[in-house]
């Protein structure tokens, strides 16, 4: 076997992927150490970027949105959470929740997604769901006996994003399973929730008042409220056309 094939086959056997065998010959170095450092640095960066791409794919975002494109002038942040702290993702480390509240078209999904994307790029594992879709998935999984698989996936996440909380009402099973999902996150991982429903109307969408109160309690306990109070971007843009 020629040398390059030996390298390739050893790398495969050691589960190192193809980066090293494809790149080692391009490295310009004067000493063994210099060569090795350069190779390992490239390998390390390549692994990190693959991991971040995988995080983004597995998060399940519906669209890609970025924090740099978000106009913060239309939101009111809580006094103890400024823009830098938000973008620094301290809330994930502290396992705090964010509630993004406001009327349609004011950037709730944009901000929630952008924070999720940022989290993926900083090596956190994220799961994004529209609440109605999550409830359907959970009910189906319960029926098929595959729900354990979902709980395992949730347990590996650092951040759960629940978009459009309170847009449609749920039956008893849906409410119970959503409650379980929220309970699974309590003090273990952050939840970002977007909603246009005031807290005192939460009980209108869930089957069970006690569960609703318990859910509200778990989300709000370590939660911070971000108010989206600008005019609807969608409406503004369509009026412009
Ligand atoms: P919501 O989820 O509150 O209904 P979206 O996040 O879907 O609103 O926003 C609607 C559209 O307007 C999206 O394309 C979004 O990128 C844009 N948008 C809304 N608010 C902002 C903002 N503050 N800065 C930048 N883009 C925004
Ligand atoms: Mg939305």
PDB file of C-alpha atoms and ligand atoms in Angstrom:
ATOM      1  CA  UNK A   1       0.000   0.000   0.000  1.00  0.00           C
ATOM      2  CA  UNK A   2       1.261   3.488  -0.772  1.00  0.00           C
ATOM      3  CA  UNK A   3       1.737   5.877   2.154  1.00  0.00           C
ATOM      4  CA  UNK A   4      -1.337   8.024   1.520  1.00  0.00           C
ATOM      5  CA  UNK A   5      -3.488   4.897   1.535  1.00  0.00           C
ATOM      6  CA  UNK A   6      -1.960   3.764   4.820  1.00  0.00           C
ATOM      7  CA  UNK A   7      -2.842   7.156   6.336  1.00  0.00           C
ATOM      8  CA  UNK A   8      -6.377   6.979   4.955  1.00  0.00           C
ATOM      9  CA  UNK A   9      -7.014   3.488   6.199  1.00  0.00           C
ATOM     10  CA  UNK A  10      -5.565   4.195   9.679  1.00  0.00           C
ATOM     11  CA  UNK A  11      -7.710   7.321   9.974  1.00  0.00           C
ATOM     12  CA  UNK A  12     -10.815   5.366   9.026  1.00  0.00           C
ATOM     13  CA  UNK A  13     -10.000   2.609  11.488  1.00  0.00           C
ATOM     14  CA  UNK A  14      -9.471   5.196  14.233  1.00  0.00           C
ATOM     15  CA  UNK A  15     -12.761   6.895  13.238  1.00  0.00           C
ATOM     16  CA  UNK A  16     -10.993  10.176  12.470  1.00  0.00           C
ATOM     17  CA  UNK A  17     -12.927  10.806   9.270  1.00  0.00           C
ATOM     18  CA  UNK A  18     -11.339  12.036   6.059  1.00  0.00           C
ATOM     19  CA  UNK A  19      -9.984  15.459   7.113  1.00  0.00           C
ATOM     20  CA  UNK A  20      -6.479  14.338   8.094  1.00  0.00           C
ATOM     21  CA  UNK A  21      -5.826  12.083   5.101  1.00  0.00           C
ATOM     22  CA  UNK A  22      -7.136  14.721   2.711  1.00  0.00           C
ATOM     23  CA  UNK A  23      -5.156  17.635   4.161  1.00  0.00           C
ATOM     24  CA  UNK A  24      -1.877  16.456   5.715  1.00  0.00           C
ATOM     25  CA  UNK A  25       0.100  16.777   2.498  1.00  0.00           C
ATOM     26  CA  UNK A  26      -0.796  20.464   2.069  1.00  0.00           C
ATOM     27  CA  UNK A  27       0.786  21.484   5.383  1.00  0.00           C
ATOM     28  CA  UNK A  28       3.907  23.620   5.239  1.00  0.00           C
ATOM     29  CA  UNK A  29       5.999  23.105   8.371  1.00  0.00           C
ATOM     30  CA  UNK A  30       9.635  23.275   9.474  1.00  0.00           C
ATOM     31  CA  UNK A  31       9.458  20.887  12.419  1.00  0.00           C
ATOM     32  CA  UNK A  32       7.485  17.833  13.456  1.00  0.00           C
ATOM     33  CA  UNK A  33       5.756  19.827  16.189  1.00  0.00           C
ATOM     34  CA  UNK A  34       4.782  22.588  13.810  1.00  0.00           C
ATOM     35  CA  UNK A  35       3.361  20.030  11.399  1.00  0.00           C
ATOM     36  CA  UNK A  36       1.434  18.218  14.109  1.00  0.00           C
ATOM     37  CA  UNK A  37       0.014  21.403  15.647  1.00  0.00           C
ATOM     38  CA  UNK A  38      -1.113  22.662  12.276  1.00  0.00           C
ATOM     39  CA  UNK A  39      -2.731  19.328  11.402  1.00  0.00           C
ATOM     40  CA  UNK A  40      -4.474  18.962  14.761  1.00  0.00           C
ATOM     41  CA  UNK A  41      -5.693  22.576  14.716  1.00  0.00           C
ATOM     42  CA  UNK A  42      -7.246  22.080  11.287  1.00  0.00           C
ATOM     43  CA  UNK A  43      -8.786  18.793  12.406  1.00  0.00           C
ATOM     44  CA  UNK A  44     -10.190  20.384  15.545  1.00  0.00           C
ATOM     45  CA  UNK A  45     -11.724  23.329  13.623  1.00  0.00           C
ATOM     46  CA  UNK A  46     -13.202  20.959  11.069  1.00  0.00           C
ATOM     47  CA  UNK A  47     -14.825  18.832  13.797  1.00  0.00           C
ATOM     48  CA  UNK A  48     -16.259  21.933  15.458  1.00  0.00           C
ATOM     49  CA  UNK A  49     -17.753  23.251  12.261  1.00  0.00           C
ATOM     50  CA  UNK A  50     -19.277  19.830  11.476  1.00  0.00           C
ATOM     51  CA  UNK A  51     -20.751  19.703  14.975  1.00  0.00           C
ATOM     52  CA  UNK A  52     -22.306  23.160  14.560  1.00  0.00           C
ATOM     53  CA  UNK A  53     -23.791  22.240  11.176  1.00  0.00           C
ATOM     54  CA  UNK A  54     -25.246  19.103  12.750  1.00  0.00           C
ATOM     55  CA  UNK A  55     -26.729  21.152  15.631  1.00  0.00           C
ATOM     56  CA  UNK A  56     -28.407  23.471  13.097  1.00  0.00           C
ATOM     57  CA  UNK A  57     -29.824  20.553  11.081  1.00  0.00           C
ATOM     58  CA  UNK A  58     -31.113  18.713  14.136  1.00  0.00           C
ATOM     59  CA  UNK A  59     -32.748  21.800  15.685  1.00  0.00           C
ATOM     60  CA  UNK A  60     -35.541  21.769  13.088  1.00  0.00           C
ATOM     61  CA  UNK A  61     -35.791  25.523  12.414  1.00  0.00           C
ATOM     62  CA  UNK A  62     -38.504  26.396   9.897  1.00  0.00           C
ATOM     63  CA  UNK A  63     -36.542  29.346   8.498  1.00  0.00           C
ATOM     64  CA  UNK A  64     -33.064  30.654   9.230  1.00  0.00           C
ATOM     65  CA  UNK A  65     -32.970  34.011  11.039  1.00  0.00           C
ATOM     66  CA  UNK A  66     -30.004  35.876  12.451  1.00  0.00           C
ATOM     67  CA  UNK A  67     -29.583  38.126  15.443  1.00  0.00           C
ATOM     68  CA  UNK A  68     -27.640  40.684  13.385  1.00  0.00           C
ATOM     69  CA  UNK A  69     -30.720  41.269  11.216  1.00  0.00           C
ATOM     70  CA  UNK A  70     -33.003  41.894  14.169  1.00  0.00           C
ATOM     71  CA  UNK A  71     -34.090  45.444  14.966  1.00  0.00           C
ATOM     72  CA  UNK A  72     -34.196  45.650  18.771  1.00  0.00           C
ATOM     73  CA  UNK A  73     -35.852  49.081  18.797  1.00  0.00           C
ATOM     74  CA  UNK A  74     -39.280  47.431  18.684  1.00  0.00           C
ATOM     75  CA  UNK A  75     -38.806  45.186  21.731  1.00  0.00           C
ATOM     76  CA  UNK A  76     -38.662  45.940  25.438  1.00  0.00           C
ATOM     77  CA  UNK A  77     -36.132  43.801  27.300  1.00  0.00           C
ATOM     78  CA  UNK A  78     -36.460  43.226  31.052  1.00  0.00           C
ATOM     79  CA  UNK A  79     -34.265  45.531  33.173  1.00  0.00           C
ATOM     80  CA  UNK A  80     -31.940  42.694  34.177  1.00  0.00           C
ATOM     81  CA  UNK A  81     -31.374  41.423  30.639  1.00  0.00           C
ATOM     82  CA  UNK A  82     -29.677  43.686  28.119  1.00  0.00           C
ATOM     83  CA  UNK A  83     -28.940  42.974  24.479  1.00  0.00           C
ATOM     84  CA  UNK A  84     -25.365  41.817  25.141  1.00  0.00           C
ATOM     85  CA  UNK A  85     -26.449  39.435  27.883  1.00  0.00           C
ATOM     86  CA  UNK A  86     -29.149  38.073  25.580  1.00  0.00           C
ATOM     87  CA  UNK A  87     -26.719  37.548  22.692  1.00  0.00           C
ATOM     88  CA  UNK A  88     -24.174  36.132  25.152  1.00  0.00           C
ATOM     89  CA  UNK A  89     -26.728  33.359  25.818  1.00  0.00           C
ATOM     90  CA  UNK A  90     -26.319  33.625  29.597  1.00  0.00           C
ATOM     91  CA  UNK A  91     -29.933  32.558  29.969  1.00  0.00           C
ATOM     92  CA  UNK A  92     -29.057  29.103  28.594  1.00  0.00           C
ATOM     93  CA  UNK A  93     -26.230  28.629  31.096  1.00  0.00           C
ATOM     94  CA  UNK A  94     -28.597  29.723  33.876  1.00  0.00           C
ATOM     95  CA  UNK A  95     -31.415  27.530  32.558  1.00  0.00           C
ATOM     96  CA  UNK A  96     -33.750  30.498  32.451  1.00  0.00           C
ATOM     97  CA  UNK A  97     -36.769  30.778  30.196  1.00  0.00           C
ATOM     98  CA  UNK A  98     -37.705  33.583  27.819  1.00  0.00           C
ATOM     99  CA  UNK A  99     -41.270  34.497  27.014  1.00  0.00           C
ATOM    100  CA  UNK A 100     -41.522  36.521  23.805  1.00  0.00           C
ATOM    101  CA  UNK A 101     -44.898  38.172  23.919  1.00  0.00           C
ATOM    102  CA  UNK A 102     -46.673  40.430  21.441  1.00  0.00           C
ATOM    103  CA  UNK A 103     -49.059  40.678  18.505  1.00  0.00           C
ATOM    104  CA  UNK A 104     -48.493  38.898  15.159  1.00  0.00           C
ATOM    105  CA  UNK A 105     -45.755  40.109  12.844  1.00  0.00           C
ATOM    106  CA  UNK A 106     -43.632  41.764  15.544  1.00  0.00           C
ATOM    107  CA  UNK A 107     -40.611  39.465  15.256  1.00  0.00           C
ATOM    108  CA  UNK A 108     -41.210  36.833  17.937  1.00  0.00           C
ATOM    109  CA  UNK A 109     -40.384  33.896  15.662  1.00  0.00           C
ATOM    110  CA  UNK A 110     -37.451  35.835  14.195  1.00  0.00           C
ATOM    111  CA  UNK A 111     -35.890  36.548  17.605  1.00  0.00           C
ATOM    112  CA  UNK A 112     -36.561  33.041  18.956  1.00  0.00           C
ATOM    113  CA  UNK A 113     -35.051  31.433  15.840  1.00  0.00           C
ATOM    114  CA  UNK A 114     -32.069  33.798  15.798  1.00  0.00           C
ATOM    115  CA  UNK A 115     -31.286  32.987  19.442  1.00  0.00           C
ATOM    116  CA  UNK A 116     -31.604  29.280  18.606  1.00  0.00           C
ATOM    117  CA  UNK A 117     -29.244  29.613  15.634  1.00  0.00           C
ATOM    118  CA  UNK A 118     -26.760  31.495  17.797  1.00  0.00           C
ATOM    119  CA  UNK A 119     -27.015  28.759  20.420  1.00  0.00           C
ATOM    120  CA  UNK A 120     -26.261  26.064  17.783  1.00  0.00           C
ATOM    121  CA  UNK A 121     -23.226  28.060  16.658  1.00  0.00           C
ATOM    122  CA  UNK A 122     -22.053  28.108  20.272  1.00  0.00           C
ATOM    123  CA  UNK A 123     -22.283  24.324  20.607  1.00  0.00           C
ATOM    124  CA  UNK A 124     -25.623  24.139  22.383  1.00  0.00           C
ATOM    125  CA  UNK A 125     -28.204  21.597  21.275  1.00  0.00           C
ATOM    126  CA  UNK A 126     -31.530  23.158  20.340  1.00  0.00           C
ATOM    127  CA  UNK A 127     -34.999  21.857  19.464  1.00  0.00           C
ATOM    128  CA  UNK A 128     -37.460  24.148  17.670  1.00  0.00           C
ATOM    129  CA  UNK A 129     -41.173  23.324  17.417  1.00  0.00           C
ATOM    130  CA  UNK A 130     -44.372  25.082  16.595  1.00  0.00           C
ATOM    131  CA  UNK A 131     -46.426  24.103  19.645  1.00  0.00           C
ATOM    132  CA  UNK A 132     -49.278  22.641  17.563  1.00  0.00           C
ATOM    133  CA  UNK A 133     -46.810  20.435  15.696  1.00  0.00           C
ATOM    134  CA  UNK A 134     -45.112  19.317  18.890  1.00  0.00           C
ATOM    135  CA  UNK A 135     -48.460  18.366  20.436  1.00  0.00           C
ATOM    136  CA  UNK A 136     -49.378  16.351  17.320  1.00  0.00           C
ATOM    137  CA  UNK A 137     -45.990  14.622  17.364  1.00  0.00           C
ATOM    138  CA  UNK A 138     -46.303  13.822  21.061  1.00  0.00           C
ATOM    139  CA  UNK A 139     -49.840  12.432  20.682  1.00  0.00           C
ATOM    140  CA  UNK A 140     -48.737  10.293  17.722  1.00  0.00           C
ATOM    141  CA  UNK A 141     -45.641   9.082  19.559  1.00  0.00           C
ATOM    142  CA  UNK A 142     -47.781   8.172  22.560  1.00  0.00           C
ATOM    143  CA  UNK A 143     -50.051   6.098  20.317  1.00  0.00           C
ATOM    144  CA  UNK A 144     -47.168   4.386  18.502  1.00  0.00           C
ATOM    145  CA  UNK A 145     -45.270   3.672  21.693  1.00  0.00           C
ATOM    146  CA  UNK A 146     -42.286   5.766  20.544  1.00  0.00           C
ATOM    147  CA  UNK A 147     -42.603   8.528  23.121  1.00  0.00           C
ATOM    148  CA  UNK A 148     -39.526   7.393  25.056  1.00  0.00           C
ATOM    149  CA  UNK A 149     -37.443   8.253  22.004  1.00  0.00           C
ATOM    150  CA  UNK A 150     -38.768  11.812  22.132  1.00  0.00           C
ATOM    151  CA  UNK A 151     -38.050  12.218  25.853  1.00  0.00           C
ATOM    152  CA  UNK A 152     -34.488  10.987  25.242  1.00  0.00           C
ATOM    153  CA  UNK A 153     -34.048  13.553  22.476  1.00  0.00           C
ATOM    154  CA  UNK A 154     -35.453  16.318  24.687  1.00  0.00           C
ATOM    155  CA  UNK A 155     -33.110  15.303  27.500  1.00  0.00           C
ATOM    156  CA  UNK A 156     -30.086  15.931  25.280  1.00  0.00           C
ATOM    157  CA  UNK A 157     -31.191  19.477  24.384  1.00  0.00           C
ATOM    158  CA  UNK A 158     -29.971  22.659  26.090  1.00  0.00           C
ATOM    159  CA  UNK A 159     -32.752  24.820  24.693  1.00  0.00           C
ATOM    160  CA  UNK A 160     -36.335  24.056  23.676  1.00  0.00           C
ATOM    161  CA  UNK A 161     -38.081  26.666  21.518  1.00  0.00           C
ATOM    162  CA  UNK A 162     -41.863  26.545  21.526  1.00  0.00           C
ATOM    163  CA  UNK A 163     -43.229  28.830  18.834  1.00  0.00           C
ATOM    164  CA  UNK A 164     -46.853  30.022  18.693  1.00  0.00           C
ATOM    165  CA  UNK A 165     -47.893  29.049  22.184  1.00  0.00           C
ATOM    166  CA  UNK A 166     -51.623  29.445  22.599  1.00  0.00           C
ATOM    167  CA  UNK A 167     -52.742  29.737  18.996  1.00  0.00           C
ATOM    168  CA  UNK A 168     -54.994  26.671  19.042  1.00  0.00           C
ATOM    169  CA  UNK A 169     -56.672  24.791  21.897  1.00  0.00           C
ATOM    170  CA  UNK A 170     -55.614  21.285  22.898  1.00  0.00           C
ATOM    171  CA  UNK A 171     -57.447  18.195  24.103  1.00  0.00           C
ATOM    172  CA  UNK A 172     -56.725  16.432  27.361  1.00  0.00           C
ATOM    173  CA  UNK A 173     -53.907  14.176  26.065  1.00  0.00           C
ATOM    174  CA  UNK A 174     -52.236  17.060  24.220  1.00  0.00           C
ATOM    175  CA  UNK A 175     -52.320  19.247  27.338  1.00  0.00           C
ATOM    176  CA  UNK A 176     -50.910  16.455  29.504  1.00  0.00           C
ATOM    177  CA  UNK A 177     -48.064  15.678  27.122  1.00  0.00           C
ATOM    178  CA  UNK A 178     -47.165  19.343  26.672  1.00  0.00           C
ATOM    179  CA  UNK A 179     -47.141  19.684  30.445  1.00  0.00           C
ATOM    180  CA  UNK A 180     -44.773  16.716  30.658  1.00  0.00           C
ATOM    181  CA  UNK A 181     -42.485  18.306  28.070  1.00  0.00           C
ATOM    182  CA  UNK A 182     -42.406  21.608  29.978  1.00  0.00           C
ATOM    183  CA  UNK A 183     -41.862  19.786  33.286  1.00  0.00           C
ATOM    184  CA  UNK A 184     -38.953  17.854  31.761  1.00  0.00           C
ATOM    185  CA  UNK A 185     -37.263  21.205  31.067  1.00  0.00           C
ATOM    186  CA  UNK A 186     -37.836  22.801  34.447  1.00  0.00           C
ATOM    187  CA  UNK A 187     -34.476  23.864  35.913  1.00  0.00           C
ATOM    188  CA  UNK A 188     -32.699  21.490  33.496  1.00  0.00           C
ATOM    189  CA  UNK A 189     -32.779  23.467  30.256  1.00  0.00           C
ATOM    190  CA  UNK A 190     -34.051  26.758  28.885  1.00  0.00           C
ATOM    191  CA  UNK A 191     -37.338  27.209  27.102  1.00  0.00           C
ATOM    192  CA  UNK A 192     -38.098  30.070  24.726  1.00  0.00           C
ATOM    193  CA  UNK A 193     -41.779  30.485  24.231  1.00  0.00           C
ATOM    194  CA  UNK A 194     -43.433  32.858  21.759  1.00  0.00           C
ATOM    195  CA  UNK A 195     -47.046  33.871  22.276  1.00  0.00           C
ATOM    196  CA  UNK A 196     -49.686  36.479  21.626  1.00  0.00           C
ATOM    197  CA  UNK A 197     -51.826  35.191  24.464  1.00  0.00           C
ATOM    198  CA  UNK A 198     -51.856  37.104  27.787  1.00  0.00           C
ATOM    199  CA  UNK A 199     -51.121  34.922  30.838  1.00  0.00           C
ATOM    200  CA  UNK A 200     -54.652  35.305  32.190  1.00  0.00           C
ATOM    201  CA  UNK A 201     -56.020  33.727  29.016  1.00  0.00           C
ATOM    202  CA  UNK A 202     -53.797  30.633  29.069  1.00  0.00           C
ATOM    203  CA  UNK A 203     -56.548  28.543  30.616  1.00  0.00           C
ATOM    204  CA  UNK A 204     -58.734  29.119  27.545  1.00  0.00           C
ATOM    205  CA  UNK A 205     -56.516  26.917  25.362  1.00  0.00           C
ATOM    206  CA  UNK A 206     -55.698  24.050  27.689  1.00  0.00           C
ATOM    207  CA  UNK A 207     -58.063  21.316  28.748  1.00  0.00           C
ATOM    208  CA  UNK A 208     -57.160  21.327  32.397  1.00  0.00           C
ATOM    209  CA  UNK A 209     -56.984  24.431  34.616  1.00  0.00           C
ATOM    210  CA  UNK A 210     -54.737  22.862  37.262  1.00  0.00           C
ATOM    211  CA  UNK A 211     -52.241  21.700  34.641  1.00  0.00           C
ATOM    212  CA  UNK A 212     -52.334  25.149  33.048  1.00  0.00           C
ATOM    213  CA  UNK A 213     -51.553  26.818  36.370  1.00  0.00           C
ATOM    214  CA  UNK A 214     -48.717  24.328  37.007  1.00  0.00           C
ATOM    215  CA  UNK A 215     -47.308  24.883  33.521  1.00  0.00           C
ATOM    216  CA  UNK A 216     -47.459  28.667  33.856  1.00  0.00           C
ATOM    217  CA  UNK A 217     -45.735  28.377  37.209  1.00  0.00           C
ATOM    218  CA  UNK A 218     -42.845  26.305  35.810  1.00  0.00           C
ATOM    219  CA  UNK A 219     -42.305  28.564  32.823  1.00  0.00           C
ATOM    220  CA  UNK A 220     -42.601  31.864  34.623  1.00  0.00           C
ATOM    221  CA  UNK A 221     -40.588  30.885  37.719  1.00  0.00           C
ATOM    222  CA  UNK A 222     -37.181  31.286  36.047  1.00  0.00           C
ATOM    223  CA  UNK A 223     -38.620  33.270  33.174  1.00  0.00           C
ATOM    224  CA  UNK A 224     -37.992  36.650  31.610  1.00  0.00           C
ATOM    225  CA  UNK A 225     -40.564  38.511  29.581  1.00  0.00           C
ATOM    226  CA  UNK A 226     -39.583  40.207  26.323  1.00  0.00           C
ATOM    227  CA  UNK A 227     -42.315  42.478  24.991  1.00  0.00           C
ATOM    228  CA  UNK A 228     -42.653  42.867  21.229  1.00  0.00           C
ATOM    229  CA  UNK A 229     -44.509  46.104  20.892  1.00  0.00           C
ATOM    230  CA  UNK A 230     -43.702  47.441  17.453  1.00  0.00           C
ATOM    231  CA  UNK A 231     -46.041  47.577  14.476  1.00  0.00           C
ATOM    232  CA  UNK A 232     -46.373  44.389  12.421  1.00  0.00           C
ATOM    233  CA  UNK A 233     -43.423  43.989  10.030  1.00  0.00           C
ATOM    234  CA  UNK A 234     -45.574  41.852   7.753  1.00  0.00           C
ATOM    235  CA  UNK A 235     -48.260  44.531   7.524  1.00  0.00           C
ATOM    236  CA  UNK A 236     -45.726  47.330   7.024  1.00  0.00           C
ATOM    237  CA  UNK A 237     -44.000  45.426   4.250  1.00  0.00           C
ATOM    238  CA  UNK A 238     -47.236  44.542   2.487  1.00  0.00           C
ATOM    239  CA  UNK A 239     -48.453  48.153   2.727  1.00  0.00           C
ATOM    240  CA  UNK A 240     -45.195  49.292   1.140  1.00  0.00           C
ATOM    241  CA  UNK A 241     -45.830  47.031  -1.837  1.00  0.00           C
TER     242      UNK A 241
HETATM  243  P1  LIG B   1     -44.205  36.959  14.708  1.00  0.00           P
HETATM  244  O1  LIG B   1     -43.576  35.644  14.984  1.00  0.00           O
HETATM  245  O2  LIG B   1     -44.186  37.906  15.867  1.00  0.00           O
HETATM  246  O3  LIG B   1     -45.572  36.838  14.122  1.00  0.00           O
HETATM  247  P2  LIG B   1     -42.124  37.120  12.686  1.00  0.00           P
HETATM  248  O4  LIG B   1     -40.911  36.893  13.508  1.00  0.00           O
HETATM  249  O5  LIG B   1     -42.595  35.990  11.861  1.00  0.00           O
HETATM  250  O6  LIG B   1     -43.326  37.687  13.584  1.00  0.00           O
HETATM  251  O7  LIG B   1     -41.857  38.407  11.768  1.00  0.00           O
HETATM  252  C1  LIG B   1     -42.487  38.613  10.521  1.00  0.00           C
HETATM  253  C2  LIG B   1     -41.467  39.064   9.503  1.00  0.00           C
HETATM  254  O8  LIG B   1     -40.968  40.356   9.846  1.00  0.00           O
HETATM  255  C3  LIG B   1     -40.256  38.146   9.444  1.00  0.00           C
HETATM  256  O9  LIG B   1     -39.789  38.081   8.110  1.00  0.00           O
HETATM  257  C4  LIG B   1     -39.221  38.845  10.325  1.00  0.00           C
HETATM  258  O10 LIG B   1     -37.904  38.551   9.900  1.00  0.00           O
HETATM  259  C5  LIG B   1     -39.570  40.312  10.165  1.00  0.00           C
HETATM  260  N1  LIG B   1     -39.377  41.061  11.427  1.00  0.00           N
HETATM  261  C6  LIG B   1     -40.289  41.249  12.401  1.00  0.00           C
HETATM  262  N2  LIG B   1     -39.812  41.967  13.408  1.00  0.00           N
HETATM  263  C7  LIG B   1     -38.530  42.267  13.083  1.00  0.00           C
HETATM  264  C8  LIG B   1     -37.479  43.017  13.725  1.00  0.00           C
HETATM  265  N3  LIG B   1     -37.669  43.612  14.920  1.00  0.00           N
HETATM  266  N4  LIG B   1     -36.290  43.115  13.092  1.00  0.00           N
HETATM  267  C9  LIG B   1     -36.097  42.532  11.878  1.00  0.00           C
HETATM  268  N5  LIG B   1     -37.049  41.815  11.216  1.00  0.00           N
HETATM  269  C10 LIG B   1     -38.256  41.680  11.802  1.00  0.00           C
HETATM  270 MG1  LIG B   2     -44.401  33.750  14.652  1.00  0.00          MG
END
